[in-house]
Amino acid sequence: MSSNEKRGEAVDLSHHLSKVGKARQTSPLKGLHKYMGKPGLISLAGGLPNAAYFPFSSVSGDILAPDSFPLETDSKESSLSWFWRLFSRTDKERTSTFTVGKYSKHPGDLDLENGLQYGLATGQPKLNEIIREFVGKVFQPGYSNWTTLVHTGNTDAWFKTIQTILNPGDGLIVSEWTYPSAMAGAQPFGIIPVPVGMDSEGMSSISLRQTLSEWDESARGIPRPHVLYTVPIGQNPTGTTMGIQRKKEIYDICVEYDIIIVEDDPYYFLQQGKYIPKSDRVVDSATDDEAFIASLAPSYLKIDYQGRVIRLDTFSKTVCPGSRLGWFTCNPMFAERLERTAETSSQAPSGFTQIYVASLLLKWQYEGYLRWLKALRLQYKQRRDYFLDCFADEFHLQKKFSTEGYTAGTHLYHASLKPRRSFVPLSEKDNAYSKPLFSFVPPSSGMFLWIELHLEEHPAFSSLGYKALEMKLWTEIAEAGVLFAPGAMFFATPVEDDTLGHGHFRISFSNSTPEDLKKAVSTFSTVLRKFMKN
Amino acid sequence: MSSNEKRGEAVDLSHHLSKVGKARQTSPLKGLHKYMGKPGLISLAGGLPNAAYFPFSSVSGDILAPDSFPLETDSKESSLSWFWRLFSRTDKERTSTFTVGKYSKHPGDLDLENGLQYGLATGQPKLNEIIREFVGKVFQPGYSNWTTLVHTGNTDAWFKTIQTILNPGDGLIVSEWTYPSAMAGAQPFGIIPVPVGMDSEGMSSISLRQTLSEWDESARGIPRPHVLYTVPIGQNPTGTTMGIQRKKEIYDICVEYDIIIVEDDPYYFLQQGKYIPKSDRVVDSATDDEAFIASLAPSYLKIDYQGRVIRLDTFSKTVCPGSRLGWFTCNPMFAERLERTAETSSQAPSGFTQIYVASLLLKWQYEGYLRWLKALRLQYKQRRDYFLDCFADEFHLQKKFSTEGYTAGTHLYHASLKPRRSFVPLSEKDNAYSKPLFSFVPPSSGMFLWIELHLEEHPAFSSLGYKALEMKLWTEIAEAGVLFAPGAMFFATPVEDDTLGHGHFRISFSNSTPEDLKKAVSTFSTVLRKFMKN
């Protein structure tokens, strides 16, 4: 849908509400709200402490300039300057300061009197304005009456979504490899994951249609699912990026089968694009705001002409995880139900958090925040590139086009060991070094490299099975001082047949120093080399 | 149990876990924790952004001195000086400043690198140390292996408690008048409130025993409840304070019937004691820390020798509501289950909040915080006294000992109108002014005055019933510019018989200026005067 087209309102989707989601009552205090704004009103209804008793008289923050990080990638010659710039603490950061006092001088300004008081679950008005502007400009929802609602991070947002639209015994459509914490949140409520196949863009629309069209309630034991959970950008764990075409296909299927899409999208602004080996890499350069937004794979919101997407955004990756702040974008009916849920659980996000994030964004303004996001994306791109370069240095990589499984449709890198010593006997070389021991698709978004282990040649493969081998190798790497995330935990449903399949690791490149990233790859190589001989 | 007595460990109470509470899985990442502390470990397991990308380079706060408010009440002559001291902004506040930078100079110090990063649901170690010391010294739990766990405010804590120990269809023991938000949190999960009678100390142990001993599952349709929810101090809405003797009686019954006590205690430090009319009031003076603690009605924790109490504490009333921070104190088995719940919902409380509250308490230290709490209690005492003085000025109050209903065992103030003009005819005086139109027990804790309306003389009483009359009067008061909380919303179960009973209002004295409090009482009087004639 083009942005010029007239957008309709969300359709009625109230039949998707769960028993709990329906049952949440409008606060009995709602009747009081019509009096709230009245000038001169004396409200003795609530239990508010007087702000004079808040022991903070002001709070301040030093914030980085939005252009603290460059918009050009490094040239090949100095490929670590992105990093050194971060950590050379002698290098003066450019910062500016804001202060929020207890009582504001101008009405509507941020202050502690209101900011640290009990607040509506909808959050501070200033923050909401900023969020609404941002969603409109960046995600451009495909219907007119979309609504935003602050939440306390995507984990809690997903928890609230579960309670609002899922009943015990409901199926939940997920990718076959998926974010384990999201499953852990749903599982105690008796939600049953229904995995569908993937390819190199994430969830496969073919597999989704097949799952739904062939749904046999009596064989499956549960009705056809009406909710789909997805991490479309920087898919966790595989690191893929779903483009607009695939999203349209999936959205249309969801319209056909009346399915709500929960788009959990923490890595949206960490879209790094295709990995280009060091030798062929060119310098990235700046783009203007519109080109930047256009360069990002659009959100499901953009094609959501019915209001059936509940999008979860978070400041965890773009500001800091400790903010515990994010927002829903969804139709007003779901937003109202989610607000009711917040009223009797988290209430409003922390006042300190709201003050800090709102102050930051007010200081930066929309343009400044976009500038920050553009540079942040490049930081992650350079981290990703550097990390994959380490693999290219340490292993023999062979690029092959994949037509099968969750990597279908893209180039897969097969990694085999390089001989370390020239005097290795030829027979040993043949056995250990020629066969690929693992493979990966370079991630195009997010924080993770997802590798598939090919341990068929391991002496104990047939006796242990791949899950036990994966844990054995994981433990040996951990004992050698490097912690990966074991792959089995990312499978949507417990693995039944242990003799087929492959081991996996999810490896993060988001936080470590270049030395540690390099050392980790080298340690992995050393351990793997030894491991294959035992 | 005396503090010298040897304390045993909590008994096994795992049979109280709900289906959801039991089903929460230990995080698959738990296996990684054993490697976490290892020196030199390179962790590539999690999805942590690098702290260099947190746009805050430092945060600061100006905090009040812990002795900002006096420890002596005002003499009668200047009864508003407590208030003027708050608001005379020309009066210099005594403040000190703290700053938390991105990277700490000394290991273990607060910093943004860790404070704004993803953190364990157990919160910052520094904050936990402070909380643990505080609970041990102030609440003195009656068993040895009590555990504290941070949460994001008592509303969310109660929500997590519901999910951990209550199944749909379970009964929940509550006082007949109770906090509506707690009921609103439980109701969508199909929890059925089981109200028990009250007297002037809150929940009646006699009524509790009767309810439990006479429980008839087939008549009631649900099994005997195994959870009791209580606000024992500053009972919401009635403002009563439950002493140790009553708590022991209720605790023993809960041992006998195997019931978990959820002690929601936000007003613990707002214990104001007995109301003494202005003419007889004496000056309150300072006490030392031990005498202060001993002067407070003890928590259920103090007598909890089995670990069957889940206590909810919050910083909302003692620091600020916007902190969205508090903590559970309970046995380690419940704490572990609640931690699992937090991991898949709120995760850790906001990092900003943790930094601010920890910095405040580190600056103040335990002694400073107690000093603050002592003065805070006096502030609320003076507010309560002043507000009741306004009623004494505006209405004719008659003190009578009550032996009935939820006021049994204390003095009740019956309020009737004072003639406003001397030329009111005698007959009208007789009718309108001699009969008490409302009554109240002066609150001994908390933020609220709870009044019972006697509207039997209203011309429309027999036709409308008291609920409709309550709302009619409430609306007229609101239209006149004063907002009370209507009483009906505080009844634990919907009122069935509308012809008996009384109307009620809950009126807060926690936040307004003395002028507004006085004006509110005068407006109430004017509206009530007119109301009784219609």
PDB file of C-alpha atoms in Angstrom, chain A residues 387-533:
ATOM      1  CA  PHE A 387      33.770 -11.458  13.079  1.00  0.00           C
ATOM      2  CA  LEU A 388      33.171 -13.261   9.797  1.00  0.00           C
ATOM      3  CA  ASP A 389      36.605 -12.115   8.616  1.00  0.00           C
ATOM      4  CA  CYS A 390      38.027 -13.920  11.648  1.00  0.00           C
ATOM      5  CA  PHE A 391      36.313 -17.097  10.489  1.00  0.00           C
ATOM      6  CA  ALA A 392      37.680 -16.573   6.982  1.00  0.00           C
ATOM      7  CA  ASP A 393      41.177 -16.223   8.437  1.00  0.00           C
ATOM      8  CA  GLU A 394      40.921 -19.242  10.702  1.00  0.00           C
ATOM      9  CA  PHE A 395      39.023 -21.692   8.524  1.00  0.00           C
ATOM     10  CA  HIS A 396      38.919 -22.690   4.925  1.00  0.00           C
ATOM     11  CA  LEU A 397      35.575 -21.333   3.711  1.00  0.00           C
ATOM     12  CA  GLN A 398      33.772 -22.502   0.629  1.00  0.00           C
ATOM     13  CA  LYS A 399      30.719 -20.633  -0.621  1.00  0.00           C
ATOM     14  CA  LYS A 400      27.876 -22.724  -2.055  1.00  0.00           C
ATOM     15  CA  PHE A 401      24.342 -21.879  -2.996  1.00  0.00           C
ATOM     16  CA  SER A 402      21.863 -23.663  -0.749  1.00  0.00           C
ATOM     17  CA  THR A 403      18.582 -25.068  -2.003  1.00  0.00           C
ATOM     18  CA  GLU A 404      17.594 -27.005   1.079  1.00  0.00           C
ATOM     19  CA  GLY A 405      16.245 -26.482   4.570  1.00  0.00           C
ATOM     20  CA  TYR A 406      16.333 -23.239   6.484  1.00  0.00           C
ATOM     21  CA  THR A 407      19.229 -21.919   4.386  1.00  0.00           C
ATOM     22  CA  ALA A 408      17.500 -22.438   1.029  1.00  0.00           C
ATOM     23  CA  GLY A 409      17.856 -19.531  -1.359  1.00  0.00           C
ATOM     24  CA  THR A 410      21.153 -18.062  -0.292  1.00  0.00           C
ATOM     25  CA  HIS A 411      24.869 -18.726  -0.149  1.00  0.00           C
ATOM     26  CA  LEU A 412      26.083 -20.995   2.574  1.00  0.00           C
ATOM     27  CA  TYR A 413      29.668 -20.939   3.785  1.00  0.00           C
ATOM     28  CA  HIS A 414      31.130 -24.372   4.451  1.00  0.00           C
ATOM     29  CA  ALA A 415      34.041 -24.269   6.862  1.00  0.00           C
ATOM     30  CA  SER A 416      36.784 -26.824   7.089  1.00  0.00           C
ATOM     31  CA  LEU A 417      39.982 -26.775   9.109  1.00  0.00           C
ATOM     32  CA  LYS A 418      43.158 -25.332   7.665  1.00  0.00           C
ATOM     33  CA  PRO A 419      46.256 -27.403   8.337  1.00  0.00           C
ATOM     34  CA  ARG A 420      48.139 -25.736  11.161  1.00  0.00           C
ATOM     35  CA  ARG A 421      51.449 -27.444  10.697  1.00  0.00           C
ATOM     36  CA  SER A 422      52.951 -28.303   7.371  1.00  0.00           C
ATOM     37  CA  PHE A 423      54.165 -31.689   8.613  1.00  0.00           C
ATOM     38  CA  VAL A 424      50.692 -33.146   9.172  1.00  0.00           C
ATOM     39  CA  PRO A 425      50.565 -36.514   7.435  1.00  0.00           C
ATOM     40  CA  LEU A 426      48.509 -36.538   4.273  1.00  0.00           C
ATOM     41  CA  SER A 427      46.061 -39.169   5.503  1.00  0.00           C
ATOM     42  CA  GLU A 428      45.180 -37.139   8.558  1.00  0.00           C
ATOM     43  CA  LYS A 429      44.757 -34.051   6.407  1.00  0.00           C
ATOM     44  CA  ASP A 430      42.360 -35.917   4.189  1.00  0.00           C
ATOM     45  CA  ASN A 431      40.217 -37.121   7.030  1.00  0.00           C
ATOM     46  CA  ALA A 432      40.048 -34.100   9.263  1.00  0.00           C
ATOM     47  CA  TYR A 433      40.602 -31.170   6.993  1.00  0.00           C
ATOM     48  CA  SER A 434      38.837 -31.679   3.750  1.00  0.00           C
ATOM     49  CA  LYS A 435      35.292 -32.163   4.991  1.00  0.00           C
ATOM     50  CA  PRO A 436      33.346 -29.147   6.171  1.00  0.00           C
ATOM     51  CA  LEU A 437      32.854 -29.348   9.922  1.00  0.00           C
ATOM     52  CA  PHE A 438      30.329 -26.577  10.102  1.00  0.00           C
ATOM     53  CA  SER A 439      28.475 -24.165   7.858  1.00  0.00           C
ATOM     54  CA  PHE A 440      26.730 -20.846   8.182  1.00  0.00           C
ATOM     55  CA  VAL A 441      24.828 -18.175   6.335  1.00  0.00           C
ATOM     56  CA  PRO A 442      26.319 -14.761   7.091  1.00  0.00           C
ATOM     57  CA  PRO A 443      23.708 -12.994   9.218  1.00  0.00           C
ATOM     58  CA  SER A 444      22.146  -9.954   7.546  1.00  0.00           C
ATOM     59  CA  SER A 445      20.622  -8.461  10.720  1.00  0.00           C
ATOM     60  CA  GLY A 446      20.878  -8.660  14.475  1.00  0.00           C
ATOM     61  CA  MET A 447      23.613  -9.743  16.828  1.00  0.00           C
ATOM     62  CA  PHE A 448      24.201 -13.412  16.107  1.00  0.00           C
ATOM     63  CA  LEU A 449      26.022 -15.820  13.891  1.00  0.00           C
ATOM     64  CA  TRP A 450      24.211 -19.155  13.694  1.00  0.00           C
ATOM     65  CA  ILE A 451      26.378 -22.093  12.740  1.00  0.00           C
ATOM     66  CA  GLU A 452      25.397 -25.615  11.893  1.00  0.00           C
ATOM     67  CA  LEU A 453      27.788 -28.332  13.013  1.00  0.00           C
ATOM     68  CA  HIS A 454      28.533 -31.301  10.803  1.00  0.00           C
ATOM     69  CA  LEU A 455      29.672 -33.843  13.293  1.00  0.00           C
ATOM     70  CA  GLU A 456      28.901 -36.975  11.288  1.00  0.00           C
ATOM     71  CA  GLU A 457      32.612 -37.762  11.127  1.00  0.00           C
ATOM     72  CA  HIS A 458      32.988 -37.706  14.889  1.00  0.00           C
ATOM     73  CA  PRO A 459      33.877 -41.180  16.223  1.00  0.00           C
ATOM     74  CA  ALA A 460      30.962 -41.122  18.686  1.00  0.00           C
ATOM     75  CA  PHE A 461      28.334 -39.683  16.340  1.00  0.00           C
ATOM     76  CA  SER A 462      26.346 -42.867  15.864  1.00  0.00           C
ATOM     77  CA  SER A 463      26.388 -43.758  19.551  1.00  0.00           C
ATOM     78  CA  LEU A 464      25.749 -40.314  21.111  1.00  0.00           C
ATOM     79  CA  GLY A 465      23.539 -38.589  18.569  1.00  0.00           C
ATOM     80  CA  TYR A 466      23.955 -34.981  17.593  1.00  0.00           C
ATOM     81  CA  LYS A 467      22.340 -33.326  20.624  1.00  0.00           C
ATOM     82  CA  ALA A 468      24.724 -34.965  23.059  1.00  0.00           C
ATOM     83  CA  LEU A 469      27.643 -34.238  20.737  1.00  0.00           C
ATOM     84  CA  GLU A 470      26.605 -30.609  20.498  1.00  0.00           C
ATOM     85  CA  MET A 471      26.618 -30.330  24.298  1.00  0.00           C
ATOM     86  CA  LYS A 472      29.922 -32.178  24.525  1.00  0.00           C
ATOM     87  CA  LEU A 473      31.559 -29.771  22.092  1.00  0.00           C
ATOM     88  CA  TRP A 474      29.837 -26.782  23.735  1.00  0.00           C
ATOM     89  CA  THR A 475      31.221 -27.845  27.111  1.00  0.00           C
ATOM     90  CA  GLU A 476      34.735 -28.277  25.767  1.00  0.00           C
ATOM     91  CA  ILE A 477      34.624 -24.792  24.221  1.00  0.00           C
ATOM     92  CA  ALA A 478      33.291 -23.360  27.482  1.00  0.00           C
ATOM     93  CA  GLU A 479      36.035 -25.128  29.436  1.00  0.00           C
ATOM     94  CA  ALA A 480      38.512 -23.504  27.043  1.00  0.00           C
ATOM     95  CA  GLY A 481      37.107 -20.096  28.024  1.00  0.00           C
ATOM     96  CA  VAL A 482      34.589 -19.241  25.307  1.00  0.00           C
ATOM     97  CA  LEU A 483      30.847 -19.320  25.844  1.00  0.00           C
ATOM     98  CA  PHE A 484      28.514 -19.917  22.888  1.00  0.00           C
ATOM     99  CA  ALA A 485      24.751 -20.541  23.175  1.00  0.00           C
ATOM    100  CA  PRO A 486      23.982 -24.232  22.528  1.00  0.00           C
ATOM    101  CA  GLY A 487      21.730 -24.697  19.517  1.00  0.00           C
ATOM    102  CA  ALA A 488      19.208 -27.183  20.823  1.00  0.00           C
ATOM    103  CA  MET A 489      17.522 -24.585  23.033  1.00  0.00           C
ATOM    104  CA  PHE A 490      16.407 -22.668  19.940  1.00  0.00           C
ATOM    105  CA  PHE A 491      14.358 -25.447  18.471  1.00  0.00           C
ATOM    106  CA  ALA A 492      10.673 -24.596  18.809  1.00  0.00           C
ATOM    107  CA  THR A 493       9.662 -28.035  20.013  1.00  0.00           C
ATOM    108  CA  PRO A 494      11.737 -30.659  21.822  1.00  0.00           C
ATOM    109  CA  VAL A 495      13.799 -32.728  19.419  1.00  0.00           C
ATOM    110  CA  GLU A 496      12.314 -36.202  19.158  1.00  0.00           C
ATOM    111  CA  ASP A 497      14.592 -38.054  16.817  1.00  0.00           C
ATOM    112  CA  ASP A 498      18.141 -37.576  17.939  1.00  0.00           C
ATOM    113  CA  THR A 499      19.878 -39.557  15.205  1.00  0.00           C
ATOM    114  CA  LEU A 500      19.159 -37.196  12.328  1.00  0.00           C
ATOM    115  CA  GLY A 501      19.963 -33.528  12.083  1.00  0.00           C
ATOM    116  CA  HIS A 502      22.832 -31.290  13.054  1.00  0.00           C
ATOM    117  CA  GLY A 503      24.216 -29.532  16.072  1.00  0.00           C
ATOM    118  CA  HIS A 504      24.173 -25.739  16.193  1.00  0.00           C
ATOM    119  CA  PHE A 505      25.645 -22.812  18.081  1.00  0.00           C
ATOM    120  CA  ARG A 506      24.426 -19.246  18.294  1.00  0.00           C
ATOM    121  CA  ILE A 507      27.376 -16.891  18.627  1.00  0.00           C
ATOM    122  CA  SER A 508      27.038 -13.211  19.498  1.00  0.00           C
ATOM    123  CA  PHE A 509      29.259 -10.537  17.973  1.00  0.00           C
ATOM    124  CA  SER A 510      27.479  -7.605  19.641  1.00  0.00           C
ATOM    125  CA  ASN A 511      29.540  -6.948  22.719  1.00  0.00           C
ATOM    126  CA  SER A 512      33.121  -8.224  22.672  1.00  0.00           C
ATOM    127  CA  THR A 513      36.381  -6.575  21.757  1.00  0.00           C
ATOM    128  CA  PRO A 514      37.976  -7.473  18.412  1.00  0.00           C
ATOM    129  CA  GLU A 515      40.736  -9.329  20.272  1.00  0.00           C
ATOM    130  CA  ASP A 516      38.186 -11.441  22.090  1.00  0.00           C
ATOM    131  CA  LEU A 517      36.209 -12.118  18.933  1.00  0.00           C
ATOM    132  CA  LYS A 518      39.387 -13.220  17.183  1.00  0.00           C
ATOM    133  CA  LYS A 519      40.514 -15.290  20.147  1.00  0.00           C
ATOM    134  CA  ALA A 520      37.100 -16.954  20.383  1.00  0.00           C
ATOM    135  CA  VAL A 521      37.275 -18.096  16.762  1.00  0.00           C
ATOM    136  CA  SER A 522      40.780 -19.399  17.261  1.00  0.00           C
ATOM    137  CA  THR A 523      39.795 -21.240  20.448  1.00  0.00           C
ATOM    138  CA  PHE A 524      36.816 -22.738  18.634  1.00  0.00           C
ATOM    139  CA  SER A 525      39.137 -23.952  15.908  1.00  0.00           C
ATOM    140  CA  THR A 526      41.580 -25.498  18.369  1.00  0.00           C
ATOM    141  CA  VAL A 527      38.870 -27.246  20.359  1.00  0.00           C
ATOM    142  CA  LEU A 528      37.080 -28.466  17.239  1.00  0.00           C
ATOM    143  CA  ARG A 529      40.324 -29.837  15.825  1.00  0.00           C
ATOM    144  CA  LYS A 530      40.924 -31.848  18.990  1.00  0.00           C
ATOM    145  CA  PHE A 531      37.266 -32.764  19.385  1.00  0.00           C
ATOM    146  CA  MET A 532      37.003 -34.452  15.996  1.00  0.00           C
ATOM    147  CA  LYS A 533      39.800 -36.802  16.914  1.00  0.00           C
TER     148      LYS A 533
END
